[in-house]
Short mmCIF file of C-alpha atoms in Angstrom, two decimals:
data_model
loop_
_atom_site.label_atom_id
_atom_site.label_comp_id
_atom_site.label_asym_id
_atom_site.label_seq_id
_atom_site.Cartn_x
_atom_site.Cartn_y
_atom_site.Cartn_z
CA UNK A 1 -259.67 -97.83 155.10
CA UNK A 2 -257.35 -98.61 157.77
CA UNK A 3 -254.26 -101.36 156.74
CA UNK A 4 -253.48 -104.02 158.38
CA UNK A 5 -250.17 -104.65 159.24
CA UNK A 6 -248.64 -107.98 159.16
CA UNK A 7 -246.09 -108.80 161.84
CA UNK A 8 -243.02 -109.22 161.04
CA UNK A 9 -240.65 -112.35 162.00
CA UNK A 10 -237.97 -111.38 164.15
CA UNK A 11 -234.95 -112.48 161.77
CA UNK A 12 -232.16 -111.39 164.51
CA UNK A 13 -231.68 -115.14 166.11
CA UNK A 14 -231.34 -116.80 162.12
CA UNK A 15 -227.52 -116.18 162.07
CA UNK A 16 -226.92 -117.80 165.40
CA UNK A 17 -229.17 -121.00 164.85
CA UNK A 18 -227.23 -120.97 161.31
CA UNK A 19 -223.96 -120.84 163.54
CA UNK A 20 -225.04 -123.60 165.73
CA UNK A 21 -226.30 -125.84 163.14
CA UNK A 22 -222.79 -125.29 161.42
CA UNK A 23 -220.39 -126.09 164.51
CA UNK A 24 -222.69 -129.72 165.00
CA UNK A 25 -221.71 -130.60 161.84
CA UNK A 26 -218.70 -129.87 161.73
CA UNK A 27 -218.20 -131.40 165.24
CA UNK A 28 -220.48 -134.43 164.03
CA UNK A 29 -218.81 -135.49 160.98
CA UNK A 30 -216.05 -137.58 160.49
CA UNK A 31 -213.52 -136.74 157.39
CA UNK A 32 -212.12 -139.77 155.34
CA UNK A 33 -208.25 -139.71 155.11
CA UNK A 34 -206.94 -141.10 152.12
CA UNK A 35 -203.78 -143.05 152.58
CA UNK A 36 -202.22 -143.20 149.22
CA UNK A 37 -200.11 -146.18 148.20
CA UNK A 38 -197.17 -146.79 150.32
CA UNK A 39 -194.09 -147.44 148.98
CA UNK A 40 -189.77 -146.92 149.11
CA UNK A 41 -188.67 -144.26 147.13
CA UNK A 42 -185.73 -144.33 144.68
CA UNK A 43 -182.35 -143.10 146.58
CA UNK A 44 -181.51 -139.35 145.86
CA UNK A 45 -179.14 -138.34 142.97
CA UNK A 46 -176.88 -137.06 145.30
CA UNK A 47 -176.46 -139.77 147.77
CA UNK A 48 -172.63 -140.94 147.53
CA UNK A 49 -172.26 -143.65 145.60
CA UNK A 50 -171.29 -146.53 148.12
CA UNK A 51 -175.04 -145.41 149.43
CA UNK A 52 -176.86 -145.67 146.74
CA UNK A 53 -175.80 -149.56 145.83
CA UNK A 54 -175.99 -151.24 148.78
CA UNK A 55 -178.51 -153.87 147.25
CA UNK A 56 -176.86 -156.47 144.68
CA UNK A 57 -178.54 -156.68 141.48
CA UNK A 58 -179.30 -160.28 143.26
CA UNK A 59 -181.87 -158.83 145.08
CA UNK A 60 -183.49 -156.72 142.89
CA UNK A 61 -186.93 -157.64 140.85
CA UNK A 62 -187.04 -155.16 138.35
CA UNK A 63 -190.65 -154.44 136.62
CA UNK A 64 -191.11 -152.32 134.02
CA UNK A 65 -194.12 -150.92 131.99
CA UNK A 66 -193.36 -149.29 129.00
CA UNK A 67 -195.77 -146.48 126.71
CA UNK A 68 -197.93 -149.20 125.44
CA UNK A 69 -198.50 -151.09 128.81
CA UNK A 70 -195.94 -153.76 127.80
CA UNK A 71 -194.95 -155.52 131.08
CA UNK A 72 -191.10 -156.64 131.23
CA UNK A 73 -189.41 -158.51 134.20
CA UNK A 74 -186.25 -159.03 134.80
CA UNK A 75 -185.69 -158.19 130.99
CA UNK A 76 -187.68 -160.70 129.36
CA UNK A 77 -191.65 -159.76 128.47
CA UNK A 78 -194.13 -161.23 130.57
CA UNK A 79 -198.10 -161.28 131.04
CA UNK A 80 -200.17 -159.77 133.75
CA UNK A 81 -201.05 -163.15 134.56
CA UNK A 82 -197.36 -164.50 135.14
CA UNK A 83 -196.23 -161.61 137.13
CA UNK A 84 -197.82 -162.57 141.09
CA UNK A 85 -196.21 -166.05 140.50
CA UNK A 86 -192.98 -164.70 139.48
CA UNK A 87 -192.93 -162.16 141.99
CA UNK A 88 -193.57 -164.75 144.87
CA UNK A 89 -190.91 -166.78 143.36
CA UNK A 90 -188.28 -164.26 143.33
CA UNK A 91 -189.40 -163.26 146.59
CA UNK A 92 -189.24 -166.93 148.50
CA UNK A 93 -186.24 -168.26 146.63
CA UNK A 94 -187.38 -171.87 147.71
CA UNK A 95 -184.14 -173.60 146.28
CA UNK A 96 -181.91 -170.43 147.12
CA UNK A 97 -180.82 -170.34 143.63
CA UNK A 98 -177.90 -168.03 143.14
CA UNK A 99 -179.67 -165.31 140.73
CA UNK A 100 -182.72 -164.74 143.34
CA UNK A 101 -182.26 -163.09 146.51
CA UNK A 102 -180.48 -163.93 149.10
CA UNK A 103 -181.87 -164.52 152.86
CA UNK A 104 -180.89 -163.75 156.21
CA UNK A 105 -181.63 -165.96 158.98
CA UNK A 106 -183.25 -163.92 161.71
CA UNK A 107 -185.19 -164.29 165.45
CA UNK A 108 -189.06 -163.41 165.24
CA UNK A 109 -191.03 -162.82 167.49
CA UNK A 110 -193.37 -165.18 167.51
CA UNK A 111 -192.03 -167.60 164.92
CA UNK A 112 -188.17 -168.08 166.03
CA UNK A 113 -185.83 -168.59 163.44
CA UNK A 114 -186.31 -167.52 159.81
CA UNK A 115 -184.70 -166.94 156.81
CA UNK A 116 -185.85 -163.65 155.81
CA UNK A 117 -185.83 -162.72 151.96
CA UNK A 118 -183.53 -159.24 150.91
CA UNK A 119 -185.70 -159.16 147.84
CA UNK A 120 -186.39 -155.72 146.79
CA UNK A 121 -189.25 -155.13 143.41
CA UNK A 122 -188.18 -152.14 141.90
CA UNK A 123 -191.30 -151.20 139.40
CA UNK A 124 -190.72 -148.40 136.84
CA UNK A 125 -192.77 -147.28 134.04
CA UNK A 126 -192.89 -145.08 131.14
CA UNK A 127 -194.26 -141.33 131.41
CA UNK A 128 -197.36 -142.77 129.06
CA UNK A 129 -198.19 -145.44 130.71
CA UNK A 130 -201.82 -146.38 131.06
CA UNK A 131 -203.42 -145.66 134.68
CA UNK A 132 -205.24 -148.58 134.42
CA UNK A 133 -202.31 -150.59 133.89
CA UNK A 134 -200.08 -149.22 136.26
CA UNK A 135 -202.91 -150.09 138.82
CA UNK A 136 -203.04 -153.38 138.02
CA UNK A 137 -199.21 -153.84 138.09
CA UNK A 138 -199.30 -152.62 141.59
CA UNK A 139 -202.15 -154.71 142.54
CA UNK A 140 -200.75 -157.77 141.30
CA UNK A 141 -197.24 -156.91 143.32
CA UNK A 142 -199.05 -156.45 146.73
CA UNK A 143 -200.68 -160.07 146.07
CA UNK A 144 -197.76 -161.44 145.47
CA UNK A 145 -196.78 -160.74 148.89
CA UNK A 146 -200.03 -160.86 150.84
CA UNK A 147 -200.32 -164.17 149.24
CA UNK A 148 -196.82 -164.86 150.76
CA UNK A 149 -198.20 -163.81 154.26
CA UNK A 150 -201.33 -165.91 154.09
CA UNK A 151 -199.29 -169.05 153.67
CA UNK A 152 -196.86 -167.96 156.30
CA UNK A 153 -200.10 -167.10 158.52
CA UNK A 154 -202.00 -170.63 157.82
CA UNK A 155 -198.48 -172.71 158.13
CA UNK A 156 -197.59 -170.70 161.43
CA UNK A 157 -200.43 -170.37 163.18
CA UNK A 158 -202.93 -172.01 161.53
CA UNK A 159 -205.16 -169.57 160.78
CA UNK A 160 -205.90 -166.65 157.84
CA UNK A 161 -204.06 -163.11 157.95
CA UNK A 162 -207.63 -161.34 158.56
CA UNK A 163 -207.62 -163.47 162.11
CA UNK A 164 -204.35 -162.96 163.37
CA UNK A 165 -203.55 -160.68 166.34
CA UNK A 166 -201.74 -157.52 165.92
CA UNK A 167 -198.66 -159.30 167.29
CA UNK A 168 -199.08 -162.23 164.73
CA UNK A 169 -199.18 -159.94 161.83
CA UNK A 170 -196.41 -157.78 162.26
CA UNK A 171 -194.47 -160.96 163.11
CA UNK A 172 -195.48 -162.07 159.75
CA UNK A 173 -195.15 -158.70 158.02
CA UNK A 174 -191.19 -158.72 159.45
CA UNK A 175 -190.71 -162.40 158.51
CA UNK A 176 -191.78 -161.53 154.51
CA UNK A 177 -191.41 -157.66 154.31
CA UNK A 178 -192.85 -155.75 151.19
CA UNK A 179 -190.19 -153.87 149.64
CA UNK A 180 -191.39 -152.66 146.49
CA UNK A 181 -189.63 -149.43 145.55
CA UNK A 182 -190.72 -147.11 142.66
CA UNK A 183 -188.38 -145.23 140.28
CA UNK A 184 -188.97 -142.44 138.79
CA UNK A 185 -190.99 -142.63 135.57
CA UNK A 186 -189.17 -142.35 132.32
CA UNK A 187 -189.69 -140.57 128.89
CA UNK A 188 -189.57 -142.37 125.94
CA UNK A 189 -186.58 -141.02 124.66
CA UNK A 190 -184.56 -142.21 127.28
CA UNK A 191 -183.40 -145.65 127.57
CA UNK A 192 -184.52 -148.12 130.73
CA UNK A 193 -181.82 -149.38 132.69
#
């Protein structure tokens, strides 16, 4: 009995269709950049001095977090909930109060004239701090300010942040800045400042 032989499949194109499928997608697919969380850093140890303290304890907001999410401002203990109203507070100084920041008039773009806040919130935490609650410190910081803007935004131009013009916004964003600076987290053992 004769066999019958099966035909093979020519297998000698495969790698260059699987070359060609790989350069479309690779040429076809967009790649999501993650941005991170932008923020000032604390000044180097070695800066000279006269460097390193060039904003007055005026102008600082300091935030803490300590190992068991304990939130302290400015020293005294405080609740999540307290901290976006305290932090738009320090920020606007709306009676210029001596212990709160102090502003610089400047020219705007857009707006003219306006006293513009030195406020700087310095936020440090404790080595065991909870993620969670270091999140939600942050978040309620950058509400604080974005709140700040949308009032600005309404009372300017009469209309929200999310419908201003490129121009509108970063007059806004230069007439209430967001400085929030991190320090470096701390161990226990080591006393805050």
């Amino acid at each position: 009995m004769a066999k019958k032989k099966i035909p093979e499949i020519n297998a000698g194109s495969m790698a260059d269709i699987s070359f060609l499928l790989l350069i479309f997608y690779l040429v076809s697919t967009t790649m999501n950049v993650d941005s991170g969380i932008s923020r000032m850093l604390p000044p180097l140890v070695d800066q000279p001095q006269e460097q390193s303290n060039q904003i007055k304890e005026r102008n600082m907001f300091a935030v803490f977090v300590d190992a068991e999410d304990n939130l302290m401002v400015q020293r005294q203990r405080v609740t999540l909930d307290q901290l976006c109203r305290m932090t738009r507070e320090f920020i606007m100084n709306p009676n210029n109060e001596e212990n709160k920041p102090e502003k610089e008039m400047k020219e705007i773009n857009l707006i003219g004239e306006f006293p513009v806040s030195k406020a700087v919130i310095s936020l440090r935490n404790d080595r065991q701090t909870s993620y969670d609650m270091y999140i939600k410190v942050q978040n309620e910081l950058v509400r604080a300010v974005n709140e700040e803007r949308e009032a600005l935004a309404l009372s300017q131009f009469g209309i929200k942040w999310e419908d201003l013009t490129e121009d509108q916004k970063k007059a806004i964003s230069e007439a209430i800045p967001s400085r929030i600076s991190e320090a470096e987290p701390r161990d226990r053992t080591t006393k805050s400042n």
